[in-house]
Coordinates of C-alpha atoms and ligand atoms in Angstrom, one line a residue:
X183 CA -19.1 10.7 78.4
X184 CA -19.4 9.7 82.0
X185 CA -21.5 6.9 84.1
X186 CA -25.2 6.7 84.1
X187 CA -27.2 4.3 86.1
X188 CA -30.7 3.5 85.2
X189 CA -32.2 2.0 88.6
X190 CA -35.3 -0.6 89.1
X191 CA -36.2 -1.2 85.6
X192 CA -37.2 -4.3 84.1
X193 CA -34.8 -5.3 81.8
X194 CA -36.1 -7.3 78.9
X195 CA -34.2 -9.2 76.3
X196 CA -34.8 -12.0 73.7
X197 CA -34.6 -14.6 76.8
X198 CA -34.9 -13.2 80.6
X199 CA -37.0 -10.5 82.4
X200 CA -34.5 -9.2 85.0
X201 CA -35.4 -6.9 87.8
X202 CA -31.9 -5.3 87.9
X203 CA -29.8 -1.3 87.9
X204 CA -28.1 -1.1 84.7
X205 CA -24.8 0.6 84.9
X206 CA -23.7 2.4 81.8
X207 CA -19.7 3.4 81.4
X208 CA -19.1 5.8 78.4
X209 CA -20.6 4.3 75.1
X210 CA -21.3 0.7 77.0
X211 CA -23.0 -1.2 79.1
X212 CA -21.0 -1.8 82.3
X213 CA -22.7 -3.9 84.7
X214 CA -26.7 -5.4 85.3
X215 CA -27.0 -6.4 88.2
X216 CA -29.0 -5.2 91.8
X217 CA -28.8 -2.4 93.9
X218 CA -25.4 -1.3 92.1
X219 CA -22.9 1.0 93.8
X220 CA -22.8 4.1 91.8
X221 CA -20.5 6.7 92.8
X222 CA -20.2 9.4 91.0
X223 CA -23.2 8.4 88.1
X224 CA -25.9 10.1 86.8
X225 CA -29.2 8.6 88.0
X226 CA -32.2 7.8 86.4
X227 CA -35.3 5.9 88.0
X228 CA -37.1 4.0 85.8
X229 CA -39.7 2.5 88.4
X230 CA -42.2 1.1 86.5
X231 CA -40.9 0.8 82.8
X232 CA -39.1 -2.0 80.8
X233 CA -35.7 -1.5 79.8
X234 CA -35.5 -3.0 75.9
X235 CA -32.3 -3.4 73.5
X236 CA -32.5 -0.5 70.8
X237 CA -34.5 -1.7 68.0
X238 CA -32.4 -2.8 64.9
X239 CA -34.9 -2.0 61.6
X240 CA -32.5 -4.2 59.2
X241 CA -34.7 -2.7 56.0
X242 CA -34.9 0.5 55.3
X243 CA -34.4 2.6 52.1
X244 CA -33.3 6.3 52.7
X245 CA -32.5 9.0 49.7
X246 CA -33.7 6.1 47.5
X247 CA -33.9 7.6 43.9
X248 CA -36.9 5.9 42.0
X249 CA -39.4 6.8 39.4
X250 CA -37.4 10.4 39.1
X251 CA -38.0 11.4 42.6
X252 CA -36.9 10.2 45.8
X253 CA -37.7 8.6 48.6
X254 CA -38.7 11.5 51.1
X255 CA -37.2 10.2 54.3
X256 CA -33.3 10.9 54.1
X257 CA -30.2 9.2 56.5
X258 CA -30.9 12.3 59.1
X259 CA -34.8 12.3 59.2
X260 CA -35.3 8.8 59.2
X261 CA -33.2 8.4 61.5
X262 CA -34.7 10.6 64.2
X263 CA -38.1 9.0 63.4
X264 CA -36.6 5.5 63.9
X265 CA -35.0 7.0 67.0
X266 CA -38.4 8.3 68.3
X267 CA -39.5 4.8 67.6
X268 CA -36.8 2.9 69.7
X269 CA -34.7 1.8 66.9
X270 CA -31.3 2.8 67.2
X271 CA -29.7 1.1 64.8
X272 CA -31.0 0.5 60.3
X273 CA -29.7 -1.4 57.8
X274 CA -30.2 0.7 54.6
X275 CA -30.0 -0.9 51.1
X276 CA -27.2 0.6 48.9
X277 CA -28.8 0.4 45.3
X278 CA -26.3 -0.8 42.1
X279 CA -26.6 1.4 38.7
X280 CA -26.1 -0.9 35.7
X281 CA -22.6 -1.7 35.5
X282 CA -21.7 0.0 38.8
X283 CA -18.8 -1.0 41.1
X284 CA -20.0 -2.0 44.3
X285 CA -17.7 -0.4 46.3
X286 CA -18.1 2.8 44.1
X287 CA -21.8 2.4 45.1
X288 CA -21.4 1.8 48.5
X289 CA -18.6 5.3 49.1
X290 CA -21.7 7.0 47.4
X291 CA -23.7 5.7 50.2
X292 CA -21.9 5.8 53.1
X293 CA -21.6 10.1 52.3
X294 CA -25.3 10.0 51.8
X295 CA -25.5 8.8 55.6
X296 CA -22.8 11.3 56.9
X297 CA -25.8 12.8 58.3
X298 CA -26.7 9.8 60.0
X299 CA -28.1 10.5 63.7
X300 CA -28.3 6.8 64.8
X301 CA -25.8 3.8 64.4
X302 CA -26.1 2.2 60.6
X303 CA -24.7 -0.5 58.4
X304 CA -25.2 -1.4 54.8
X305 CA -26.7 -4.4 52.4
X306 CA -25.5 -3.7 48.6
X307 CA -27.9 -4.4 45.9
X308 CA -26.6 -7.1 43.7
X309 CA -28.3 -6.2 40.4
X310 CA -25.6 -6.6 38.2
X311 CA -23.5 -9.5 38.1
X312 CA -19.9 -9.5 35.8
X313 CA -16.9 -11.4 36.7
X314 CA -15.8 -7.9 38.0
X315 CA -18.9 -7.8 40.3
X316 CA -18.4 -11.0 42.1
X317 CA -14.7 -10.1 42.6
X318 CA -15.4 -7.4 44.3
X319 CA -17.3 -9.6 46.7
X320 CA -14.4 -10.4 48.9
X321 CA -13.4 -6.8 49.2
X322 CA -17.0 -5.8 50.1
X323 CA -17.1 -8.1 53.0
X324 CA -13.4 -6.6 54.2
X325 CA -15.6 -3.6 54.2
X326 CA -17.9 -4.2 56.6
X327 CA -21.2 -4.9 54.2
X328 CA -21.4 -9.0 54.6
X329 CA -25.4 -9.2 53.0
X330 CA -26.4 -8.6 49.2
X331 CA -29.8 -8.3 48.4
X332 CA -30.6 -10.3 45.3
X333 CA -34.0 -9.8 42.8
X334 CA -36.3 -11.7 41.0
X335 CA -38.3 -8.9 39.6
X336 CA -38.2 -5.6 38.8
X337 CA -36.9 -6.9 34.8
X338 CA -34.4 -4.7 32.9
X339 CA -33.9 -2.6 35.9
X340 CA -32.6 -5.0 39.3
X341 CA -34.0 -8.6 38.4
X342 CA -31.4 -11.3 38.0
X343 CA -32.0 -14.6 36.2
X344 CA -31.6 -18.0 37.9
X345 CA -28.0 -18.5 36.2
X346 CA -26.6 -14.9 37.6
X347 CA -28.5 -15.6 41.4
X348 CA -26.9 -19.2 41.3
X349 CA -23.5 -17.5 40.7
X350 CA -23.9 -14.8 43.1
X351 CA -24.8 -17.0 45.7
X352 CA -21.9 -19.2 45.0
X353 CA -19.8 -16.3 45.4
X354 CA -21.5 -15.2 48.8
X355 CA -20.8 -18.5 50.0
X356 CA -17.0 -18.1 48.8
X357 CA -16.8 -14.9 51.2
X358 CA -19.0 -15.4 53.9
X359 CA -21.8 -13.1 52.8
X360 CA -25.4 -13.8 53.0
X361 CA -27.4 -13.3 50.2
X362 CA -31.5 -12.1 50.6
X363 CA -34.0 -12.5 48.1
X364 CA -36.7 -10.1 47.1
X365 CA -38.9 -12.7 45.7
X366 CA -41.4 -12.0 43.0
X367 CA -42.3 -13.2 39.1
X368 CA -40.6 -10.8 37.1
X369 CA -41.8 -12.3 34.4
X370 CA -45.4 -12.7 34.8
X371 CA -45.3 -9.3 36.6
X372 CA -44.5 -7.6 33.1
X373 CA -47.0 -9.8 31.2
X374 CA -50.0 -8.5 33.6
X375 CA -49.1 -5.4 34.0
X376 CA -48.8 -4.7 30.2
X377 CA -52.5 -6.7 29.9
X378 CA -53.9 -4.2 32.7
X379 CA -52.2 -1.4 30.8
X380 CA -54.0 -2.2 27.3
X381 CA -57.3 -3.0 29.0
X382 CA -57.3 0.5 30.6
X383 CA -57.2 -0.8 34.8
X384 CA -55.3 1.8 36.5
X385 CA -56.0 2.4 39.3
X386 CA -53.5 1.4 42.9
X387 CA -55.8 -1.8 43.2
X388 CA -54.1 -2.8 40.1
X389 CA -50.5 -2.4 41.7
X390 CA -51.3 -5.6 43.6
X391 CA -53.6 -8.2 41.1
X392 CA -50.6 -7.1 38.3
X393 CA -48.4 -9.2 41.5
X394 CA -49.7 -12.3 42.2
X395 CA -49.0 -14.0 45.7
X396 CA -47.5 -17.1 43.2
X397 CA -45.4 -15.6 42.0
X398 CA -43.7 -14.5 45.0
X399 CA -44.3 -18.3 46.7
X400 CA -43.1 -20.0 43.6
X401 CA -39.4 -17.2 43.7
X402 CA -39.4 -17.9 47.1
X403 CA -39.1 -21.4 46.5
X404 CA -37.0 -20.9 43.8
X405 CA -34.4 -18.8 45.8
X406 CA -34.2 -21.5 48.8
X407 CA -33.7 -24.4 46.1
X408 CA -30.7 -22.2 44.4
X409 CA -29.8 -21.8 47.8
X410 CA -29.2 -25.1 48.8
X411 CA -28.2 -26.4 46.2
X412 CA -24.6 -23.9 46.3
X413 CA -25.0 -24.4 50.0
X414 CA -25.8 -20.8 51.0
X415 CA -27.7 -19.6 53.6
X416 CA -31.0 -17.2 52.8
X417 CA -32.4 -14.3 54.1
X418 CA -36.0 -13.7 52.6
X419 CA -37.0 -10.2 52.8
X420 CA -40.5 -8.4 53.0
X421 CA -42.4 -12.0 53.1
X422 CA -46.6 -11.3 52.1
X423 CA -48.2 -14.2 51.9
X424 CA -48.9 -17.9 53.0
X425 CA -47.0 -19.4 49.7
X426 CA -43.7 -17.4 50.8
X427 CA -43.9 -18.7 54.7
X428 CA -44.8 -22.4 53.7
X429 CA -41.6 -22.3 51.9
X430 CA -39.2 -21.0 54.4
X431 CA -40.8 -22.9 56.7
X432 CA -40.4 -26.3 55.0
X433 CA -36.5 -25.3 54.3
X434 CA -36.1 -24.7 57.8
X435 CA -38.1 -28.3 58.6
X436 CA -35.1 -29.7 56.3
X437 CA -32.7 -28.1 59.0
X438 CA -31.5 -25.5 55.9
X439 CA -30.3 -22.0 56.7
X440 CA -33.4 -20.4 55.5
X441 CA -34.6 -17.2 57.7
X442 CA -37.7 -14.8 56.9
X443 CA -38.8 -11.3 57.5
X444 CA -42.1 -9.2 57.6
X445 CA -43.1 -6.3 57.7
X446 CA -46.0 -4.4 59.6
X447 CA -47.5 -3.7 56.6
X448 CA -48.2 -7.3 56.2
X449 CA -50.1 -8.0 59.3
X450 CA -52.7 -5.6 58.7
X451 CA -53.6 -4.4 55.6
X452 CA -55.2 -5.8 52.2
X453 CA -55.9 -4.9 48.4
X454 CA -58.6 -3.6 50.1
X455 CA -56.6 -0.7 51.5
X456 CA -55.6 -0.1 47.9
X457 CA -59.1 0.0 46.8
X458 CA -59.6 3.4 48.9
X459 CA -59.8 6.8 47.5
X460 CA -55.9 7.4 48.8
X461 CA -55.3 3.8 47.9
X462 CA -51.6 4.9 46.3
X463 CA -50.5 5.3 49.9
X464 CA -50.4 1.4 50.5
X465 CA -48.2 0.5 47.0
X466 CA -45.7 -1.1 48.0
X467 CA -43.7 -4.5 46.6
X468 CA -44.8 -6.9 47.0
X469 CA -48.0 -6.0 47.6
X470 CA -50.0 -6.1 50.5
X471 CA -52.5 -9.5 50.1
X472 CA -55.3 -10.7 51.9
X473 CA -56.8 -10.8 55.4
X474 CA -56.0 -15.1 55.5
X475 CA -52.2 -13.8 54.8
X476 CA -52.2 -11.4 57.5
X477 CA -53.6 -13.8 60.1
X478 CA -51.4 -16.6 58.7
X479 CA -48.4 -14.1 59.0
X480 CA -49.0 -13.4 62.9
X481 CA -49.1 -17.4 63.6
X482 CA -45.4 -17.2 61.8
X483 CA -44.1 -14.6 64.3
X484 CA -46.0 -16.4 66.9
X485 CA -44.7 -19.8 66.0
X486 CA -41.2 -18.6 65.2
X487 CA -41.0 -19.2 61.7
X488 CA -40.5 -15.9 60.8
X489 CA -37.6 -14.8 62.1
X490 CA -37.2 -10.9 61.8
X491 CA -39.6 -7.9 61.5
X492 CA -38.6 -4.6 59.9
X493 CA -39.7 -2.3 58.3
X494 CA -39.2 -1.6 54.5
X495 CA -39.3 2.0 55.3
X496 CA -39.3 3.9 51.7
X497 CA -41.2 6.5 52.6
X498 CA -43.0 8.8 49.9
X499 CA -45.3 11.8 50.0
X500 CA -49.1 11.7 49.2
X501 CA -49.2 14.8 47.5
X502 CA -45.4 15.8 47.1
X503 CA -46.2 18.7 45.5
X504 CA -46.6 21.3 48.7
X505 CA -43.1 22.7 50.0
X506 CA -41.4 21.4 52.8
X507 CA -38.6 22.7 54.0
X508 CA -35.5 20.9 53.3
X509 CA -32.2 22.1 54.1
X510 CA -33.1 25.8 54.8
X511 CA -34.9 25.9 51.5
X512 CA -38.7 25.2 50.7
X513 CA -38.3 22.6 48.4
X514 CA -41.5 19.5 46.9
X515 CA -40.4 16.4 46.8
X516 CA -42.9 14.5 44.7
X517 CA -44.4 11.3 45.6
X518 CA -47.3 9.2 45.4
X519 CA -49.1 12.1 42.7
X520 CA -46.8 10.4 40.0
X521 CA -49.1 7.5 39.2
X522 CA -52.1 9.8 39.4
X523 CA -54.2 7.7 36.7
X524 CA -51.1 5.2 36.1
X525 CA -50.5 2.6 39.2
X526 CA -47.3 2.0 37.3
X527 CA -46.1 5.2 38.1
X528 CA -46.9 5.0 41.1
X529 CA -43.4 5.3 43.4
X530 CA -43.0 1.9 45.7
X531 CA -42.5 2.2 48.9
X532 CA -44.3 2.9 52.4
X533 CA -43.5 4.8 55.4
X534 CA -42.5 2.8 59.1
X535 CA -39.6 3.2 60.8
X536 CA -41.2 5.0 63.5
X537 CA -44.3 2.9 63.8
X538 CA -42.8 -0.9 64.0
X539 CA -42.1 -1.4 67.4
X540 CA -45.2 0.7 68.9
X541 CA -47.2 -1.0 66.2
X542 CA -45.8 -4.6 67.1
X543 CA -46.3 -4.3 71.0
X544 CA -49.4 -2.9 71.0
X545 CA -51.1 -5.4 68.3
X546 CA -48.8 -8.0 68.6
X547 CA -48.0 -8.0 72.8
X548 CA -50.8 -6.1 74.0
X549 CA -53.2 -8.7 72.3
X550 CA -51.4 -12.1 73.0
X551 CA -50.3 -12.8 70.0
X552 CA -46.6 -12.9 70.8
X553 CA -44.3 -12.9 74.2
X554 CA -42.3 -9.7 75.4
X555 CA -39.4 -11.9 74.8
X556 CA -40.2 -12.8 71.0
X557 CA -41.1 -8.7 70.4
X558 CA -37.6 -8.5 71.7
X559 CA -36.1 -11.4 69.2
X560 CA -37.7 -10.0 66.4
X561 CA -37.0 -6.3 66.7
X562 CA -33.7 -6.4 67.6
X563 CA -31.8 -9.4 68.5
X564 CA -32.5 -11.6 65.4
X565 CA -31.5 -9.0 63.2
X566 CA -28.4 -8.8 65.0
X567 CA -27.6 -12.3 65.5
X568 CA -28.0 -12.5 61.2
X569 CA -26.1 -9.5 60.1
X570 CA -23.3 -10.1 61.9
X571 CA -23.9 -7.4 65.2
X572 CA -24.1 -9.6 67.8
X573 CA -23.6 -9.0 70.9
X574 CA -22.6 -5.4 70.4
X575 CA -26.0 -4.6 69.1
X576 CA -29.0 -6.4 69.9
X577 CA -29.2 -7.2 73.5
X578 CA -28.5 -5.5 77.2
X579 CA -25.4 -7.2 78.7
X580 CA -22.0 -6.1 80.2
X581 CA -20.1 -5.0 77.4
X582 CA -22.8 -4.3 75.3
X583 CA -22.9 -1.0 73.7
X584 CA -25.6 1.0 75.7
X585 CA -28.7 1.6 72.9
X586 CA -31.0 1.5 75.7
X587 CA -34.8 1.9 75.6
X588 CA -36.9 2.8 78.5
X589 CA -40.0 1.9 77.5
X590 CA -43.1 2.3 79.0
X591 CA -45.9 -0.4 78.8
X592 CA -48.9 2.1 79.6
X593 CA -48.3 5.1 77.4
X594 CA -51.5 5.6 75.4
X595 CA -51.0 7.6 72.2
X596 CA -53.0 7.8 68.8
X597 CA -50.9 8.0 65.8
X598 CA -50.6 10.7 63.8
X599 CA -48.5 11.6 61.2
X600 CA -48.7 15.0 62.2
X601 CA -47.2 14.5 65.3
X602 CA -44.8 11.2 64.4
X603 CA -41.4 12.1 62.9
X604 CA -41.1 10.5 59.8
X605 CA -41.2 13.1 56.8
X606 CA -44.4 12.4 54.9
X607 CA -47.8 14.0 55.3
X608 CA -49.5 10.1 55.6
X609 CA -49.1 7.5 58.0
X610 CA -50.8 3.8 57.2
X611 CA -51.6 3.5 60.8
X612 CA -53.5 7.4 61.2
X613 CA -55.7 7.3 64.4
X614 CA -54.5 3.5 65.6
X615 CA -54.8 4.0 69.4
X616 CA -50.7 3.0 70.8
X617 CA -50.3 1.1 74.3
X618 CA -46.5 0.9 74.9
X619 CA -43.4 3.6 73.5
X620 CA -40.2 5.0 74.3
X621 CA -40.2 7.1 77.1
X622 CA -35.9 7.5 76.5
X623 CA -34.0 6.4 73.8
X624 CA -30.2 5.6 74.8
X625 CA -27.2 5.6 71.5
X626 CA -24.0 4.3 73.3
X627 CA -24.9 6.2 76.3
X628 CA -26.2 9.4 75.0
X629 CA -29.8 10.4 75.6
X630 CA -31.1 10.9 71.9
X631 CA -34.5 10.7 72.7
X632 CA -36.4 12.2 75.8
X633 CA -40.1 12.0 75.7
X634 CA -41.1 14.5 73.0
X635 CA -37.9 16.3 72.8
X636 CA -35.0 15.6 70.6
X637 CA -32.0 15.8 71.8
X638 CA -29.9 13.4 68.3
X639 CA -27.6 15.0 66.2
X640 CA -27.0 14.9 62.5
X641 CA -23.0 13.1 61.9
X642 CA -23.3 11.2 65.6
X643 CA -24.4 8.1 64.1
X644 CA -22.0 5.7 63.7
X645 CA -21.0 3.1 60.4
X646 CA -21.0 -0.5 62.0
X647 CA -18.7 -2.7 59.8
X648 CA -20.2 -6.4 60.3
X649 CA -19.3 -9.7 60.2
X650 CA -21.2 -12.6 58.7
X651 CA -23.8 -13.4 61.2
X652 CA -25.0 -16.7 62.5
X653 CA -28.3 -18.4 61.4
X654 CA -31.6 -17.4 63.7
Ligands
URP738 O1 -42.0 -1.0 47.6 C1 -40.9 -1.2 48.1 N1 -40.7 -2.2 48.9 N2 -39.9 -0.4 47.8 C2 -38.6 -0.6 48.2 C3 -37.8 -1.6 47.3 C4 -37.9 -3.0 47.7 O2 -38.0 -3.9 46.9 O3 -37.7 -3.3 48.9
ZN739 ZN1 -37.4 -5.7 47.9
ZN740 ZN1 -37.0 -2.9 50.5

């Protein structure tokens, strides 16, 4: 690959706004800095637009079995629609069978992504944990995969009790791993839903009452407490509600390592949404809550004690039973029609990849509520800084690798999942009017993205090995 210089952009990271040429060598960033020699390079005039670190969507689930289908967005498609969305590089959850090694778990993942079209790392699922399991901890980390995702619900199939988190956590702390919580009631999750069962409430409202906001404030709480007292740090993912944030924000008060994501879902829908006549498109958990935890989510991104925003991309069909083609064949991949009559068969999971970063400037820039500069930090370089990608990923800076986004501030579209890339027929944010979105999307210096045309392979995407990160 040769040079490429990007001329009288903008360049915006988690800190400075810098008029300035970017000068890109091969896969890297080789110089920012004015009116830049530049010989023999490509150019590219980006008059007018910003010039943004590739996203980093640290939570995203692609080829996820569960509920005996999948989820409908694989390492390739989801990929191009994060790609279309500015992100250039996802963290996708490697799930544990019972029993399961987690290094055999994680070879079964990483040829699942082999098809990867944008630059990937891994968390493993911790949801089995044997002497064997937290030996294999050290060699994990030697492996690149330095996060483990740890669960308080989902009983008899992921949840851990307090005794097995406390160990695991212990263990993290041993090898430089940092655990993250999904933080629900498993407990009192089974008792209601069995109580809605009997008492014949079905429908997707039900998903979310049969979840309290409690719970997940009182596992939350619960996580940080088993966190500090082994002395680990704490990722907590897919935060909903005003119980969850008061916790992580009165361990980070206390100066502990706590750090907290959300997730677009969370700023802007309610049970209400589940409540509609398609309301199985917005199951997800934990749920989505109420309009007070939506507004009291934004003031946590705009006060920074949230810390990351991704996505939880696990996309599904709304009626998975038309064709699609899929690998040369037409093939159905069910989805939300499962829990037809049953919100407890009702796959998890929403679609986002694509959306988070139009979604977040538009609502979250566009109306005040947070800086260019914090929809930088949250998007890209916090994520980085905590998985262990920093400064490779995450920021624009000699030496950087070049995921550059030209993105420009006055594109007007209306979304449509008809038009967006991700592969489901629904999209949560259907008819939203967009201000801001990639106009080109940069992976180490190759254009992947160029307006509406794709120009990303399947295979080029590229398996980042981390370190342990910092704290954010
Ligand atoms: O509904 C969701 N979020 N599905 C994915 C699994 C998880 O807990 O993140
Ligand atoms: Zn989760
Ligand atoms: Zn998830």
């Amino acid at each position: 690959m040769g040079r490429l210089i990007i001329r009288n952009g903008i360049v915006l990271t988690a800190s400075d706004t810098i008029a300035a040429d970017v000068l890109v060598e091969g896969e890297r960033i080789a110089v920012i800095g004015q009116r830049l020699q530049a010989g023999d390079a490509q150019e590219i005039d980006a008059t007018g637009m910003l010039l943004l670190p590739g996203g980093i969507d640290p939570h995203t689930h692609f080829d996820l079995p569960m509920f005996g289908t999948v989820s409908s967005d694989d390492h390739y498609t989801g990929h191009k629609a994060a790609a279309f969305g500015g992100t250039t590089t996802v963290l996708d959850f490697v799930p544990q069978d019972p029993g399961q090694s987690l290094l055999a778990a994680l070879e079964g993942w990483q040829r699942k992504a082999a098809k990867a079209a944008i630059d990937y790392s891994f968390h493993s699922n911790l949801t089995w944990v044997g002497e064997k399991t937290l030996a294999e901890l050290p060699k994990l980390a030697s492996a690149g995969v330095t996060s483990v995702k740890l669960f308080t619900a989902y009983n008899k199939r992921m949840r851990l009790q307090d005794g097995e988190i406390f160990l695991a956590m212990r263990a993290c702390v041993e090898h430089g791993l940092l655990p993250m919580l999904h933080a629900e009631n498993g407990d009192v999750i089974d008792i209601m839903v069995g109580e809605a069962l009997a008492a014949g409430r079905l429908a997707p409202e039900w998903h979310a009452f049969t979840r309290p906001a409690w719970g997940e404030a009182e596992a939350t709480y619960r996580g940080i407490a088993l966190a500090a007292t082994v002395g680990a740090p704490l990722y907590v993912v897919h935060m909903t509600c005003v119980g969850a944030l008061e916790a992580v924000c009165r361990a980070r008060e206390q100066g502990l390592p706590v750090m907290g994501e959300t997730c677009p879902q969370y700023l802007f829908f309610t049970t209400d949404d589940l409540r509609r006549p398609d309301g199985a498109k917005w199951v997800c958990s934990p749920p989505v809550r109420t309009a007070y935890d939506n507004a009291v989510l934004w003031r946590g991104l705009e006060l920074g004690w949230l810390q990351v925003v991704g996505t939880d991309h696990c996309a599904f069909f709304y009626d998975g039973t038309r064709p699609i083609d899929y690998e040369g064949k037409k093939v159905a991949i069910p989805g939300k029609e499962l829990g037809h009559g049953d919100f407890t068969k009702i796959p998890n999971g929403l679609p986002g990849v694509e959306d988070r970063m139009q979604i977040l400037w538009t609502y979250g820039v566009g109306q005040g509520r947070i800086t260019p500069h914090q929809f930088v930090a949250l998007t890209s370089t916090n994520a980085a800084k905590a998985f262990g990608l920093y400064p490779q990923k995450g920021t624009l800076a000699p030496g950087a690798d070049a995921d550059i986004v030209i993105w420009n501030p006055t594109t007007r579209r209306t979304v449509s999942a008809a038009r967006w890339h991700q592969r489901t027929d629904y999209n949560l944010y259907e008819g939203w009017q967009i201000t801001g979105a990639p106009e080109q999307v940069y992976l180490r210096g190759r254009l992947i993205v160029d307006g509406d045309t794709w120009l990303g392979a399947s295979g080029q995407g590229r398996f980042l090995p981390r370190r342990s990160g910092t704290i954010v």
